[in-house]
Amino acid sequence: MSTIAAIATPDAPGGISVIRISGNDAFVISDRIFRSFAGKTVQDMEGYTCAYGNIVDADEVVDDVVLTVFRAPKSYTGENVAEISCHGGRYITRKILRLILKNGAEPAGAGEFTKRAFLNGKMSLTQAEAVMDVISSAGETELRCANALKDGAVFRRINGLKNDLVKILADLAAWADFPEEDVPEVRPEVLLSELEELSQKFAKLAATYDSGRIIRDGINTVIVGRPNAGKSTLMNCLSGFQRSIVTDIEGTTRDVIEESIKLGDFTLRLSDTAGIRSTDDVIENMGVEIAFSRMKEADLIFAVFDSSRDLSEEDKRIISNIDLSKSVAIINKIDADSKIDRDYIYSIFKYVAEISAKNEDGIEKIEKILEEMFEHNDKPENGFIANERQKNCLERAAEYVNEAKTALESGVLLDGITVLLDSASEKLMELTGEKVSEAVVDDVFSRFCVGK
Ligand code: GDP
């Protein structure tokens, strides 16, 4: 493989910049441009040591730098690596990089250092993906997720599943190949229950993708309710400042207003939708359509009811259109005279909070409900599936296991079952990168920045 070089620090002025060189010729190339003050050549330096010296271009001294040596395989990429810490000016950093390239290195592509680390067996594909997640983490919990991925927690969970699968495959192979030997018979009902258990484990791991997404991006929350129920007031009260226009003319909130707010330990991505009602107003009707489509995608729905009025047809239409398992009924305006049929609402919703959005009363009840709804989520340290690629591989593997189950139930021969389970195992290996096409690897690393 060629020797590559790139600037590893941001393209901006700073105290120092780091230029990384990786590959067989990393030390030979370094010796062409570096003169250590102690007189030692880079090729003679031990791994994990550094030297102070000048970068030179023929007779010209370009900069005084510190050069650190990492010898293969004990380096980030698994290859010989030299890292030059120079003064952090953009011009000087680029000038040194150009000099390195002139002396035989090739410019590194996006993520090429990490790609080499993966190809040299220094990390699994999920760990490599985590490197970029760590870099782009914007908060504490997000960083915990990325670090768990980097430390291999996801890899270990997937490997656990793969081992279960391999054990079943081994039993099947032994039974098929040596039926007359003293090999335990594979009984369909036992196999079926093993596959059932495996399928549940797959589903559990796939569900961590949503837990991770909720931590990273917040709970996708939609506020619905008939006009004047108090949706905008609730949103304003939750966000702590006036954002949507609150009036008592019905139908003021036409478009969807979005806001990210913190409620206890949770981040909610709130959208206040147009009041759900039948209307001739074309624009408002579009808003109503959007409201219904948003509800389908949401993780959480706040269905707001006006307790000072009877339940209307619109309220009932909302109730019949929402997924109750992810909905909280918000009985609003408890400061006013009550008319609403509370028992009816309690009989339908598992989660109910009675509040006065106007007086900011009862918000802590909503917080408690969220803890109850989302607290069962796994902990980031256990390892969460981190992206669509990983989720797709896992879902495909789960489909193969489920197909194997159905095939077994309908009497397909064990050979057929083996083929399906082999495919499931291959999907898991694609997930971890043990068996993955070049195109997938290229795609993963194309999302990286140059120098990582
Ligand atoms: P939306 O159409 O559902 O967004 O409703 P708004 O938030 O615009 O509120 C409609 C009207 O109800 C406004 O006059 C609010 O001041 C009033 N309102 C909202 N929440 C409360 C509440 O908790 N108590 C009382 N008494 N009035 C409220």
XYZ file of C-alpha atoms and ligand atoms in Angstrom:
480
model
C 0.000 0.000 0.000
C 1.180 3.517 -0.741
C 2.377 5.941 1.930
C -0.198 8.644 2.596
C -0.081 12.020 4.312
C -2.614 14.624 5.435
C -3.110 17.419 7.929
C -4.907 15.871 10.925
C -5.867 19.106 12.699
C -8.493 21.672 11.569
C -7.680 23.933 8.656
C -7.371 27.023 10.857
C -4.633 28.937 12.698
C -3.793 27.458 16.110
C -1.034 26.685 18.592
C 0.127 23.610 16.724
C -0.922 21.598 13.686
C -0.336 17.897 13.202
C 0.555 16.293 9.897
C 0.295 12.549 9.768
C 2.262 10.228 7.453
C 1.358 6.522 7.292
C 2.748 3.630 5.269
C 5.896 1.600 4.592
C 7.918 4.631 3.523
C 6.745 6.956 6.295
C 10.187 7.038 7.970
C 12.231 7.166 4.727
C 10.185 10.142 3.530
C 10.474 11.798 6.958
C 14.257 11.496 6.811
C 14.271 13.408 3.515
C 12.759 16.500 5.158
C 13.552 16.269 8.890
C 16.870 16.993 10.650
C 16.773 16.132 14.335
C 18.874 18.385 16.608
C 20.163 15.245 18.365
C 21.417 13.954 15.012
C 19.343 10.760 14.946
C 17.529 9.651 11.793
C 13.821 8.857 11.932
C 14.547 5.349 10.681
C 16.678 4.778 13.786
C 14.083 6.067 16.244
C 12.205 3.659 18.521
C 8.394 3.470 18.427
C 6.549 5.873 20.754
C 9.487 8.313 20.865
C 9.756 11.814 19.542
C 12.514 14.112 18.340
C 12.856 17.874 18.094
C 14.311 19.202 14.872
C 13.899 21.213 11.678
C 11.828 20.606 8.603
C 14.094 21.435 5.682
C 13.581 21.912 1.973
C 17.121 21.542 0.546
C 18.976 24.399 2.309
C 15.883 26.220 3.518
C 14.689 25.683 7.105
C 10.885 25.652 6.916
C 9.921 25.219 10.606
C 11.117 23.693 13.861
C 8.874 20.778 14.821
C 8.430 17.722 17.022
C 8.247 14.428 15.153
C 6.717 11.370 16.831
C 7.332 7.819 15.630
C 4.850 4.925 15.859
C 6.175 1.647 14.544
C 3.941 -0.939 12.854
C 1.813 -2.589 14.084
C 1.601 -0.390 17.185
C 0.092 2.659 15.543
C -3.387 3.964 14.758
C -3.319 2.558 11.227
C -1.237 -0.529 12.051
C 1.462 0.809 9.652
C 4.587 2.892 10.260
C 3.362 6.342 11.225
C 5.193 9.636 11.700
C 3.360 12.600 13.152
C 4.808 16.062 12.740
C 3.675 18.736 15.202
C 4.523 22.056 13.596
C 3.558 25.672 14.273
C -0.175 26.021 13.756
C -0.304 28.471 10.859
C -2.343 27.425 7.831
C 0.350 28.459 5.357
C 3.232 26.742 7.151
C 1.212 23.542 7.705
C 0.269 23.320 4.050
C 3.828 24.092 2.991
C 5.129 21.141 5.066
C 2.424 18.853 3.684
C 3.381 19.865 0.123
C 6.994 19.072 0.928
C 6.048 15.619 2.224
C 4.026 14.946 -0.923
C 6.903 16.162 -3.127
C 9.147 13.667 -1.332
C 7.068 10.622 -2.136
C 3.833 10.465 -0.101
C 0.369 10.535 -1.632
C -2.442 12.733 -0.343
C -4.744 10.737 1.982
C -8.394 10.435 1.008
C -11.307 11.085 3.420
C -11.066 8.704 6.380
C -8.137 6.837 4.800
C -6.133 6.515 8.030
C -9.102 4.910 9.812
C -9.860 2.798 6.737
C -6.315 1.413 6.888
C -6.758 0.784 10.625
C -9.855 -1.269 9.747
C -8.190 -3.097 6.838
C -5.188 -3.908 9.062
C -7.476 -5.441 11.691
C -6.947 -2.688 14.290
C -10.697 -2.200 14.697
C -14.049 -3.533 13.513
C -16.184 -1.581 11.056
C -18.576 -0.517 13.838
C -15.608 0.775 15.866
C -14.323 2.671 12.840
C -17.743 4.250 12.378
C -17.633 5.280 16.033
C -14.491 7.335 15.456
C -16.498 9.757 13.351
C -19.356 9.699 15.878
C -16.932 10.680 18.651
C -15.652 13.567 16.548
C -19.148 14.821 15.770
C -20.625 14.324 19.265
C -22.321 17.494 20.445
C -23.235 16.457 23.984
C -22.425 14.187 26.898
C -24.916 11.377 26.229
C -24.095 11.371 22.544
C -20.422 10.998 23.424
C -21.247 8.106 25.777
C -23.014 6.331 22.876
C -20.090 6.940 20.513
C -17.517 5.837 23.080
C -19.413 2.609 23.785
C -19.406 1.939 20.040
C -15.688 2.751 19.829
C -14.886 0.497 22.767
C -16.532 -2.350 20.923
C -19.731 -2.726 22.967
C -21.835 -3.023 19.799
C -19.312 -5.381 18.223
C -19.507 -7.633 21.308
C -23.316 -7.649 21.261
C -23.341 -8.587 17.588
C -20.667 -11.195 18.109
C -22.823 -12.709 20.857
C -25.667 -13.074 18.354
C -23.327 -14.488 15.740
C -22.022 -17.086 18.192
C -25.606 -18.188 18.958
C -26.204 -18.513 15.240
C -22.947 -20.378 14.615
C -23.814 -22.854 17.372
C -27.138 -23.647 15.696
C -25.405 -23.948 12.320
C -22.797 -26.283 13.795
C -25.515 -28.536 15.255
C -27.276 -28.590 11.895
C -24.039 -29.390 10.016
C -23.088 -32.185 12.430
C -26.529 -33.738 12.161
C -26.583 -33.499 8.356
C -23.032 -34.757 7.809
C -22.814 -37.515 10.411
C -26.353 -38.783 10.978
C -25.169 -42.308 11.744
C -22.594 -41.121 14.321
C -23.391 -40.341 17.892
C -24.510 -36.801 17.116
C -27.540 -35.437 18.984
C -30.583 -35.223 16.736
C -31.706 -31.716 15.763
C -35.336 -31.717 16.847
C -37.459 -29.203 14.905
C -39.332 -28.007 18.000
C -36.038 -27.302 19.830
C -34.606 -25.568 16.781
C -37.784 -23.526 16.478
C -37.552 -22.271 20.034
C -33.846 -21.432 19.568
C -34.690 -19.451 16.447
C -37.525 -17.703 18.270
C -35.152 -16.647 21.050
C -32.589 -15.462 18.526
C -35.174 -13.456 16.640
C -36.160 -11.663 19.870
C -32.529 -10.824 20.601
C -32.200 -9.376 17.094
C -35.295 -7.241 17.622
C -33.985 -5.994 20.967
C -30.684 -4.935 19.475
C -32.374 -3.308 16.467
C -34.558 -1.303 18.875
C -31.446 0.287 20.393
C -31.173 2.277 17.179
C -34.222 4.262 18.297
C -32.843 4.683 21.826
C -29.620 6.061 20.356
C -31.494 8.290 17.936
C -33.635 9.645 20.770
C -30.498 10.472 22.762
C -28.715 11.993 19.770
C -31.554 13.875 18.141
C -34.160 14.134 20.930
C -37.647 12.618 21.170
C -39.571 13.487 18.020
C -42.701 14.931 19.652
C -45.897 16.174 18.056
C -48.497 18.299 19.824
C -51.996 17.750 18.426
C -55.421 18.910 19.457
C -58.400 20.767 18.149
C -58.074 24.532 17.616
C -57.917 26.490 20.874
C -57.161 23.455 23.028
C -53.985 25.274 24.107
C -51.293 23.638 21.970
C -49.356 26.827 21.290
C -49.618 27.866 24.930
C -48.263 24.458 25.968
C -45.439 24.745 23.476
C -44.583 28.242 24.685
C -44.742 27.101 28.264
C -42.422 24.152 27.533
C -39.966 26.206 25.543
C -39.990 29.021 28.056
C -40.507 31.761 25.533
C -43.128 33.014 23.111
C -42.631 31.356 19.752
C -45.983 30.481 18.198
C -48.695 33.092 17.917
C -51.333 32.600 20.624
C -54.762 34.113 19.937
C -58.319 33.072 20.679
C -59.323 33.096 17.015
C -59.554 29.471 15.968
C -57.047 28.291 13.415
C -54.156 30.672 14.095
C -51.456 28.028 14.046
C -51.265 27.020 10.421
C -47.853 25.655 9.805
C -45.707 23.383 11.881
C -43.467 25.161 14.348
C -40.443 23.251 15.596
C -38.484 23.683 18.760
C -35.941 21.662 20.724
C -36.511 21.808 24.459
C -35.122 20.098 27.546
C -37.602 18.494 29.935
C -35.851 16.787 32.837
C -33.322 14.389 31.316
C -35.019 14.398 27.942
C -34.635 16.525 24.857
C -37.916 16.927 23.003
C -38.049 17.985 19.389
C -41.454 19.549 19.520
C -43.707 20.390 16.647
C -46.921 22.224 17.226
C -49.238 21.378 14.367
C -52.211 23.169 12.949
C -55.367 22.528 14.934
C -56.964 19.354 13.678
C -60.367 20.217 12.251
C -62.285 19.971 9.031
C -61.955 23.243 7.248
C -62.429 24.814 3.832
C -59.323 26.900 4.240
C -56.848 25.323 1.788
C -53.718 26.425 3.634
C -55.054 25.238 6.947
C -56.097 21.964 5.385
C -52.516 21.407 4.243
C -51.438 21.999 7.822
C -53.887 19.336 8.989
C -52.475 16.857 6.454
C -48.950 17.554 7.704
C -50.154 17.094 11.284
C -51.403 13.578 10.501
C -48.232 12.581 8.665
C -46.072 13.964 11.490
C -48.029 11.881 13.989
C -47.102 8.702 12.129
C -43.361 9.467 12.353
C -43.424 10.732 15.935
C -41.891 8.959 18.961
C -44.299 10.806 21.262
C -47.644 12.545 20.820
C -49.106 15.108 23.185
C -52.872 15.059 22.530
C -54.196 18.278 24.056
C -57.820 18.498 25.244
C -59.633 21.609 26.465
C -61.121 20.632 29.831
C -63.424 23.670 29.820
C -65.357 22.231 26.861
C -67.102 18.961 26.090
C -65.219 16.436 23.995
C -65.943 17.290 20.360
C -66.086 15.253 17.177
C -62.630 16.659 16.360
C -61.264 15.373 19.669
C -62.664 11.937 18.878
C -61.228 12.038 15.389
C -57.819 12.695 16.894
C -58.218 9.864 19.409
C -59.124 7.413 16.677
C -56.168 8.478 14.507
C -53.292 8.393 16.946
C -51.138 5.556 18.124
C -52.214 5.399 21.777
C -49.116 3.499 22.849
C -46.962 6.564 22.223
C -49.522 9.195 23.236
C -50.026 11.279 26.351
C -53.431 12.891 26.887
C -52.922 16.431 28.132
C -56.075 17.672 29.834
C -55.472 21.417 29.666
C -57.081 24.463 31.308
C -57.670 22.813 34.700
C -57.710 26.345 36.119
C -61.078 26.921 34.374
C -64.497 25.313 34.991
C -64.425 21.690 33.978
C -66.794 20.209 31.392
C -64.780 17.440 29.811
C -65.557 13.742 30.326
C -62.347 12.828 32.218
C -63.350 9.198 32.775
C -63.608 8.682 29.036
C -60.083 10.008 28.512
C -58.687 7.941 31.386
C -60.384 4.848 29.981
C -58.613 5.308 26.649
C -55.152 6.690 27.433
C -52.549 4.933 29.526
C -50.795 8.237 30.168
C -52.763 11.329 31.234
C -51.487 14.654 32.606
C -53.840 17.348 33.884
C -52.304 20.773 33.463
C -52.836 24.463 33.046
C -50.526 25.532 30.256
C -51.441 29.141 30.878
C -50.386 29.010 34.548
C -47.506 26.602 33.831
C -49.053 24.199 36.299
C -48.615 20.390 36.045
C -45.571 20.274 33.741
C -43.760 18.053 36.277
C -46.494 15.428 35.692
C -45.537 15.324 32.023
C -41.903 14.881 33.055
C -42.813 11.897 35.286
C -44.752 10.292 32.451
C -41.758 10.634 30.113
C -39.570 8.861 32.652
C -42.077 6.031 32.725
C -42.380 5.849 28.934
C -38.686 6.043 28.066
C -36.851 4.762 31.125
C -36.876 1.144 29.911
C -34.491 2.209 27.179
C -31.148 0.536 27.238
C -28.066 2.334 28.585
C -25.613 3.777 26.017
C -22.745 1.858 27.680
C -24.382 -1.413 26.574
C -23.860 -0.387 22.962
C -26.428 1.049 20.608
C -26.795 0.404 16.918
C -25.516 3.705 15.575
C -26.587 4.223 11.987
C -28.832 3.115 9.121
C -26.179 0.795 7.664
C -25.876 -1.146 10.904
C -29.636 -1.195 11.394
C -30.262 -2.461 7.843
C -27.745 -5.305 8.228
C -29.351 -6.325 11.497
C -32.861 -6.181 10.078
C -31.857 -8.250 7.065
C -30.239 -10.820 9.351
C -33.432 -10.895 11.439
C -35.498 -11.438 8.286
C -33.384 -14.472 7.358
C -33.852 -15.929 10.852
C -37.602 -15.334 10.633
C -37.710 -16.912 7.169
C -35.865 -19.918 8.590
C -38.498 -20.172 11.326
C -41.364 -20.070 8.817
C -39.594 -22.582 6.579
C -39.079 -24.925 9.506
C -42.754 -24.667 10.466
C -43.820 -25.521 6.925
C -41.587 -28.594 6.842
C -38.665 -27.391 4.682
C -35.642 -29.716 4.967
C -32.851 -28.771 7.350
C -30.528 -28.037 4.383
C -32.837 -25.196 3.384
C -32.830 -23.845 6.932
C -29.018 -23.931 6.953
C -28.852 -21.800 3.800
C -31.089 -19.141 5.357
C -29.142 -19.090 8.627
C -25.858 -18.837 6.688
C -27.247 -15.730 4.999
C -28.182 -14.282 8.406
C -24.666 -14.911 9.658
C -23.191 -13.213 6.571
C -25.296 -10.119 7.229
C -23.923 -9.945 10.775
C -20.397 -10.239 9.395
C -21.172 -7.421 6.993
C -22.279 -5.369 9.995
C -19.003 -5.829 11.865
C -16.956 -5.634 8.673
C -15.581 -9.199 8.876
C -17.050 -9.913 5.454
C -17.908 -6.771 3.627
C -17.715 -5.546 0.044
C -15.240 -2.867 -0.989
C -18.127 -0.630 -2.044
C -19.614 -0.679 1.471
C -16.225 0.055 3.052
C -15.636 2.931 0.616
C -19.078 4.307 1.392
C -18.513 4.192 5.165
C -15.185 6.017 4.974
C -16.314 8.557 2.399
C -18.260 10.209 5.260
C -15.051 10.865 7.188
C -12.954 13.980 7.125
C -9.500 14.014 5.513
C -6.780 13.434 8.085
C -8.793 10.985 10.213
P -54.175 26.269 20.079
O -55.092 26.710 18.991
O -54.464 24.883 20.480
O -52.735 26.489 19.761
O -54.548 27.156 21.370
P -53.785 28.395 21.995
O -52.577 27.983 22.697
O -53.673 29.446 20.940
O -54.818 28.817 23.125
C -56.156 29.157 22.814
C -56.714 29.997 23.922
O -56.787 29.217 25.122
C -55.858 31.214 24.257
O -56.743 32.294 24.562
C -55.112 30.794 25.507
O -54.768 31.883 26.331
C -56.116 29.883 26.182
N -55.470 28.913 27.058
C -54.437 28.111 26.752
N -54.085 27.357 27.819
C -54.909 27.701 28.822
C -55.041 27.264 30.191
O -54.307 26.425 30.718
N -56.047 27.850 30.914
C -56.871 28.782 30.363
N -57.807 29.276 31.159
N -56.758 29.201 29.110
C -55.795 28.682 28.337
